[in-house]
Amino acid sequence: MPFSRTEAAARGVTRYKLLTSSRYVQITHGMWIDTEPETDIIAPIWADDDWARDQVRLTAGIGVDPRSVGCNVTAARLYGLPLPGSADRRLHVAVGEANASRRRRDAVLHRYVRLRADDFFGLPLISVPQLFAELAGVLTTEQLVELGDAAVGRWHCGPLTTIAEIRAELAARSRLVGRRTAQKAIELVREDVDSPPETRLRLQLIAAGFPEPSVHPAVYCGLIDSVLHPDMGYPDIRFAIEYEGDHHRSSPAQFAEDNRRNAALEAEGWFVLRVSKRSNWADIRRIVEHRLRRAGLL
């Protein structure tokens, strides 16, 4: 955990050691880390090295100004929400004081009249509904839908909020940068989505002019006496679309389960279209158009 010079002295670490020992690294003005720590940090099960670096940076930023909470893209990364690869990598923090000085050496400072923060694995982060509103001025509509689906769905630690809570946050704001983006996005956010690639596929289908597929329609399969929920589909014409990530091919158990599920769906008269990140979009589009047009939905 980051510590100040005063905290270093309390640990028995002299100023000389701070300045000369390779064990101690200054990560921002007045804050150091121990590269040989004796304590563990609490982290989500999906956290990686990037998450740990952001955790350290935010903790150091809070050490500089204890009023700070993580916000903007920093909060999104720490919540585990999807962002485009081009997203800003700087540390973003917010304070609940409208007149607070904007001068911070270590971070981009955001000022709030009414700031709501949640504790996420020991980190104070801006509430997810406020985060959604804040990022409306940064992300495209599609990117914000992807983030929203993950926030209200089962991605990583979700659900982190609800569609109703996001709508309430948007309605409570008299001024909002990117309001049109936020309003368009929240109309497209859906609950129970498993992953960002599924969101992107759903949005591609809508953008192509197809009716919006249902997310996880319920299908009773007598062959296995179970209710299955394909990723998305058109229940009225028994057309399911399954997005398959890399783990569907790399895990023999998952591969066998996929075959079992698909066989059960097909036994009920469903057509199952399996899609992966390597699938050809033109082929997907032709198949979907063919099935929908034949059923009179186009």
Short mmCIF file of C-alpha atoms in Angstrom, two decimals:
data_model
loop_
_atom_site.label_atom_id
_atom_site.label_comp_id
_atom_site.label_asym_id
_atom_site.label_seq_id
_atom_site.Cartn_x
_atom_site.Cartn_y
_atom_site.Cartn_z
CA MET A 1 0.00 0.00 0.00
CA PRO A 2 1.28 3.54 -0.74
CA PHE A 3 2.56 5.50 2.25
CA SER A 4 3.73 9.04 3.01
CA ARG A 5 7.09 10.14 4.41
CA THR A 6 5.49 10.47 7.86
CA GLU A 7 4.10 6.94 7.62
CA ALA A 8 7.50 5.72 6.46
CA ALA A 9 9.12 7.15 9.59
CA ALA A 10 6.54 5.35 11.72
CA ARG A 11 7.59 2.12 10.00
CA GLY A 12 11.22 2.80 10.77
CA VAL A 13 12.10 3.74 7.20
CA THR A 14 14.41 6.71 7.16
CA ARG A 15 14.40 9.49 4.57
CA TYR A 16 17.79 8.24 3.40
CA LYS A 17 16.38 4.78 2.71
CA LEU A 18 13.43 6.27 0.83
CA LEU A 19 15.78 8.15 -1.44
CA THR A 20 18.48 5.51 -1.96
CA SER A 21 16.99 2.03 -1.54
CA SER A 22 15.61 0.31 -4.66
CA ARG A 23 13.02 -1.29 -2.39
CA TYR A 24 11.09 1.98 -2.08
CA VAL A 25 9.64 3.65 -5.18
CA GLN A 26 8.06 7.08 -5.26
CA ILE A 27 4.92 6.87 -7.38
CA THR A 28 3.63 10.41 -6.95
CA HIS A 29 4.48 13.54 -5.01
CA GLY A 30 4.90 12.62 -1.35
CA MET A 31 3.87 8.95 -1.73
CA TRP A 32 5.97 5.77 -1.94
CA ILE A 33 5.39 2.04 -2.27
CA ASP A 34 7.32 -0.89 -0.85
CA THR A 35 8.30 -3.30 -3.64
CA GLU A 36 8.70 -6.07 -1.05
CA PRO A 37 5.40 -5.75 0.83
CA GLU A 38 4.51 -8.07 3.68
CA THR A 39 0.76 -7.61 3.36
CA ASP A 40 -1.75 -8.67 0.70
CA ILE A 41 -4.41 -6.49 -0.86
CA ILE A 42 -8.07 -7.40 -1.24
CA ALA A 43 -8.95 -7.72 -4.93
CA PRO A 44 -11.66 -9.17 -7.17
CA ILE A 45 -11.06 -12.69 -8.44
CA TRP A 46 -10.72 -11.39 -12.01
CA ALA A 47 -8.17 -8.68 -11.11
CA ASP A 48 -4.91 -8.63 -13.07
CA ASP A 49 -1.67 -6.64 -12.92
CA ASP A 50 -3.31 -3.63 -14.57
CA TRP A 51 -6.00 -3.62 -11.88
CA ALA A 52 -3.35 -3.77 -9.17
CA ARG A 53 -1.49 -0.82 -10.71
CA ASP A 54 -4.67 1.25 -10.85
CA GLN A 55 -5.43 0.27 -7.26
CA VAL A 56 -2.01 1.49 -6.13
CA ARG A 57 -2.28 4.73 -8.11
CA LEU A 58 -5.71 5.54 -6.67
CA THR A 59 -4.63 4.66 -3.13
CA ALA A 60 -1.66 6.98 -3.53
CA GLY A 61 -3.94 9.71 -4.88
CA ILE A 62 -6.16 9.36 -1.85
CA GLY A 63 -3.07 9.59 0.33
CA VAL A 64 -2.34 12.97 -1.28
CA ASP A 65 -5.94 14.14 -0.76
CA PRO A 66 -8.14 11.95 1.50
CA ARG A 67 -11.28 13.57 0.06
CA SER A 68 -10.64 11.90 -3.31
CA VAL A 69 -12.63 9.04 -4.80
CA GLY A 70 -11.91 7.24 -8.05
CA CYS A 71 -14.04 8.36 -10.98
CA ASN A 72 -14.27 8.43 -14.77
CA VAL A 73 -12.17 5.83 -16.62
CA THR A 74 -10.19 5.03 -13.46
CA ALA A 75 -13.35 3.93 -11.65
CA ALA A 76 -14.55 2.02 -14.71
CA ARG A 77 -11.33 0.00 -14.83
CA LEU A 78 -11.38 -0.72 -11.12
CA TYR A 79 -15.03 -1.84 -11.30
CA GLY A 80 -13.98 -4.14 -14.14
CA LEU A 81 -16.21 -2.44 -16.70
CA PRO A 82 -15.27 -2.54 -20.40
CA LEU A 83 -13.58 0.47 -22.00
CA PRO A 84 -12.11 1.03 -25.48
CA GLY A 85 -8.39 0.48 -25.79
CA SER A 86 -7.94 4.17 -26.57
CA ALA A 87 -9.39 5.29 -23.21
CA ASP A 88 -7.39 7.78 -21.13
CA ARG A 89 -4.84 6.11 -18.83
CA ARG A 90 -4.43 9.03 -16.43
CA LEU A 91 -5.66 8.84 -12.84
CA HIS A 92 -9.08 10.47 -12.45
CA VAL A 93 -10.41 11.44 -9.03
CA ALA A 94 -13.43 13.38 -7.81
CA VAL A 95 -14.14 15.47 -4.73
CA GLY A 96 -17.51 16.52 -3.40
CA GLU A 97 -16.66 20.20 -3.33
CA ALA A 98 -17.74 22.38 -6.22
CA ASN A 99 -15.14 25.05 -5.41
CA ALA A 100 -12.18 22.74 -4.84
CA SER A 101 -8.96 23.69 -6.59
CA ARG A 102 -8.42 21.86 -9.87
CA ARG A 103 -4.67 21.78 -9.35
CA ARG A 104 -3.40 18.21 -8.88
CA ARG A 105 0.04 17.04 -9.96
CA ASP A 106 -0.90 13.40 -9.89
CA ALA A 107 -4.45 13.27 -11.24
CA VAL A 108 -7.25 14.76 -13.30
CA LEU A 109 -9.63 16.30 -10.75
CA HIS A 110 -13.42 16.34 -11.13
CA ARG A 111 -15.59 18.47 -8.84
CA TYR A 112 -19.10 17.46 -7.76
CA VAL A 113 -21.91 19.26 -5.98
CA ARG A 114 -23.41 15.91 -4.93
CA LEU A 115 -20.90 13.11 -5.04
CA ARG A 116 -21.93 9.57 -4.16
CA ALA A 117 -19.22 7.01 -3.60
CA ASP A 118 -19.33 3.26 -3.01
CA ASP A 119 -16.75 1.02 -1.36
CA PHE A 120 -15.41 -1.51 -3.87
CA PHE A 121 -12.85 -3.89 -2.38
CA GLY A 122 -11.70 -1.18 -0.01
CA LEU A 123 -11.56 1.52 -2.70
CA PRO A 124 -13.84 4.57 -2.68
CA LEU A 125 -15.26 4.80 -6.22
CA ILE A 126 -17.91 7.05 -7.67
CA SER A 127 -21.29 5.30 -7.78
CA VAL A 128 -21.93 3.40 -11.00
CA PRO A 129 -24.99 5.48 -12.01
CA GLN A 130 -22.90 8.65 -11.66
CA LEU A 131 -20.08 6.96 -13.55
CA PHE A 132 -22.44 6.11 -16.43
CA ALA A 133 -23.53 9.76 -16.62
CA GLU A 134 -19.95 11.00 -16.40
CA LEU A 135 -18.71 8.76 -19.21
CA ALA A 136 -21.52 9.85 -21.54
CA GLY A 137 -19.29 12.78 -22.42
CA VAL A 138 -16.34 10.49 -23.17
CA LEU A 139 -17.67 7.33 -24.85
CA THR A 140 -19.71 6.67 -27.98
CA THR A 141 -23.27 5.40 -27.65
CA GLU A 142 -22.18 1.84 -28.44
CA GLN A 143 -19.31 1.95 -25.94
CA LEU A 144 -21.62 3.30 -23.25
CA VAL A 145 -24.17 0.53 -23.92
CA GLU A 146 -21.38 -2.01 -23.56
CA LEU A 147 -20.40 -0.49 -20.22
CA GLY A 148 -24.03 -0.28 -19.12
CA ASP A 149 -24.77 -3.90 -20.02
CA ALA A 150 -21.75 -4.99 -17.97
CA ALA A 151 -22.78 -2.80 -15.03
CA VAL A 152 -26.32 -4.19 -14.77
CA GLY A 153 -25.41 -7.70 -15.93
CA ARG A 154 -23.23 -10.55 -14.77
CA TRP A 155 -19.88 -9.38 -16.12
CA HIS A 156 -17.12 -9.69 -13.51
CA CYS A 157 -18.60 -8.56 -10.16
CA GLY A 158 -21.99 -7.54 -11.52
CA PRO A 159 -24.65 -6.54 -11.25
CA LEU A 160 -23.29 -3.28 -9.84
CA THR A 161 -26.43 -1.21 -10.37
CA THR A 162 -29.81 -1.30 -12.13
CA ILE A 163 -31.27 0.36 -15.20
CA ALA A 164 -33.75 2.17 -12.96
CA GLU A 165 -30.93 3.65 -10.86
CA ILE A 166 -29.10 4.87 -13.95
CA ARG A 167 -32.29 6.43 -15.33
CA ALA A 168 -32.87 8.18 -12.00
CA GLU A 169 -29.34 9.61 -12.07
CA LEU A 170 -29.78 10.94 -15.60
CA ALA A 171 -33.15 12.47 -14.74
CA ALA A 172 -31.74 14.18 -11.63
CA ARG A 173 -29.12 16.09 -13.62
CA SER A 174 -30.15 19.48 -14.90
CA ARG A 175 -26.94 19.68 -16.93
CA LEU A 176 -25.15 16.74 -18.45
CA VAL A 177 -22.38 16.66 -21.03
CA GLY A 178 -23.34 13.97 -23.52
CA ARG A 179 -26.99 13.79 -22.49
CA ARG A 180 -28.10 12.64 -25.94
CA THR A 181 -25.52 9.83 -25.87
CA ALA A 182 -26.63 8.82 -22.36
CA GLN A 183 -30.32 8.77 -23.27
CA LYS A 184 -29.74 6.77 -26.45
CA ALA A 185 -27.49 4.34 -24.60
CA ILE A 186 -29.77 3.66 -21.63
CA GLU A 187 -32.60 2.76 -24.02
CA LEU A 188 -30.36 0.00 -25.40
CA VAL A 189 -28.93 -1.32 -22.12
CA ARG A 190 -30.24 -4.79 -21.23
CA GLU A 191 -30.03 -6.85 -18.07
CA ASP A 192 -28.58 -10.35 -17.79
CA VAL A 193 -26.02 -9.98 -20.60
CA ASP A 194 -23.02 -12.25 -20.00
CA SER A 195 -20.21 -10.42 -21.77
CA PRO A 196 -19.24 -7.34 -23.81
CA PRO A 197 -18.84 -9.37 -27.05
CA GLU A 198 -22.52 -10.37 -26.72
CA THR A 199 -23.44 -6.71 -26.37
CA ARG A 200 -21.45 -5.83 -29.48
CA LEU A 201 -23.10 -8.63 -31.46
CA ARG A 202 -26.59 -7.50 -30.39
CA LEU A 203 -25.83 -3.91 -31.38
CA GLN A 204 -24.45 -5.05 -34.75
CA LEU A 205 -27.69 -6.90 -35.46
CA ILE A 206 -29.74 -3.82 -34.58
CA ALA A 207 -27.49 -1.54 -36.66
CA ALA A 208 -27.94 -3.89 -39.63
CA GLY A 209 -31.67 -3.21 -39.50
CA PHE A 210 -32.73 -6.49 -37.91
CA PRO A 211 -35.28 -6.67 -35.07
CA GLU A 212 -33.58 -6.65 -31.68
CA PRO A 213 -33.00 -10.21 -30.46
CA SER A 214 -34.18 -11.20 -27.00
CA VAL A 215 -31.47 -11.68 -24.38
CA HIS A 216 -31.44 -15.17 -22.87
CA PRO A 217 -34.90 -16.33 -23.97
CA ALA A 218 -36.14 -19.28 -21.89
CA VAL A 219 -36.43 -22.58 -23.79
CA TYR A 220 -37.69 -25.76 -22.17
CA CYS A 221 -35.82 -28.75 -23.63
CA GLY A 222 -37.54 -32.06 -22.98
CA LEU A 223 -34.53 -34.06 -24.15
CA ILE A 224 -32.61 -33.04 -21.02
CA ASP A 225 -35.61 -31.89 -18.95
CA SER A 226 -34.09 -28.44 -18.45
CA VAL A 227 -34.77 -24.80 -19.30
CA LEU A 228 -31.93 -23.38 -21.38
CA HIS A 229 -31.18 -19.75 -22.07
CA PRO A 230 -29.27 -19.14 -25.31
CA ASP A 231 -27.30 -15.89 -25.38
CA MET A 232 -29.86 -14.20 -27.63
CA GLY A 233 -32.40 -15.08 -30.26
CA TYR A 234 -35.84 -14.82 -31.75
CA PRO A 235 -38.13 -17.13 -29.75
CA ASP A 236 -41.13 -16.75 -32.07
CA ILE A 237 -39.24 -18.46 -34.89
CA ARG A 238 -37.04 -20.70 -32.72
CA PHE A 239 -33.79 -19.06 -33.79
CA ALA A 240 -30.96 -18.94 -31.21
CA ILE A 241 -27.62 -17.14 -31.46
CA GLU A 242 -24.79 -18.28 -29.21
CA TYR A 243 -21.59 -16.28 -28.78
CA GLU A 244 -18.65 -18.56 -28.04
CA GLY A 245 -15.55 -17.12 -26.40
CA ASP A 246 -12.16 -18.78 -26.55
CA HIS A 247 -12.89 -20.86 -23.44
CA HIS A 248 -15.65 -22.66 -25.35
CA ARG A 249 -12.96 -24.25 -27.54
CA SER A 250 -10.09 -24.54 -25.07
CA SER A 251 -12.10 -26.31 -22.35
CA PRO A 252 -13.10 -29.90 -23.20
CA ALA A 253 -15.80 -29.79 -20.52
CA GLN A 254 -17.25 -26.56 -21.91
CA PHE A 255 -17.10 -27.91 -25.46
CA ALA A 256 -19.03 -31.02 -24.40
CA GLU A 257 -21.62 -28.92 -22.57
CA ASP A 258 -22.06 -26.69 -25.61
CA ASN A 259 -22.72 -29.74 -27.79
CA ARG A 260 -25.23 -31.04 -25.24
CA ARG A 261 -27.07 -27.71 -25.14
CA ASN A 262 -27.14 -27.30 -28.90
CA ALA A 263 -28.44 -30.83 -29.41
CA ALA A 264 -31.20 -30.17 -26.85
CA LEU A 265 -32.20 -26.91 -28.55
CA GLU A 266 -32.20 -28.50 -31.99
CA ALA A 267 -34.37 -31.34 -30.68
CA GLU A 268 -36.96 -28.68 -29.84
CA GLY A 269 -36.84 -27.39 -33.41
CA TRP A 270 -34.47 -24.46 -32.80
CA PHE A 271 -31.85 -23.34 -35.31
CA VAL A 272 -28.64 -22.45 -33.46
CA LEU A 273 -26.18 -19.99 -34.99
CA ARG A 274 -22.79 -20.15 -33.26
CA VAL A 275 -20.66 -17.01 -33.44
CA SER A 276 -17.10 -16.32 -32.31
CA LYS A 277 -14.73 -13.36 -32.62
CA ARG A 278 -13.29 -14.97 -35.77
CA SER A 279 -16.69 -15.34 -37.47
CA ASN A 280 -17.22 -13.49 -40.73
CA TRP A 281 -19.78 -10.71 -40.16
CA ALA A 282 -21.01 -10.83 -43.76
CA ASP A 283 -21.81 -14.53 -43.35
CA ILE A 284 -23.59 -13.91 -40.04
CA ARG A 285 -25.63 -11.14 -41.59
CA ARG A 286 -26.69 -13.29 -44.56
CA ILE A 287 -27.77 -16.15 -42.30
CA VAL A 288 -29.75 -13.91 -39.96
CA GLU A 289 -31.40 -12.11 -42.87
CA HIS A 290 -32.31 -15.43 -44.50
CA ARG A 291 -33.91 -16.81 -41.32
CA LEU A 292 -35.82 -13.62 -40.52
CA ARG A 293 -37.01 -13.01 -44.07
CA ARG A 294 -38.20 -16.60 -44.43
CA ALA A 295 -40.19 -16.15 -41.23
CA GLY A 296 -41.72 -12.89 -42.42
CA LEU A 297 -39.93 -10.73 -39.86
CA LEU A 298 -38.29 -8.57 -42.53
#
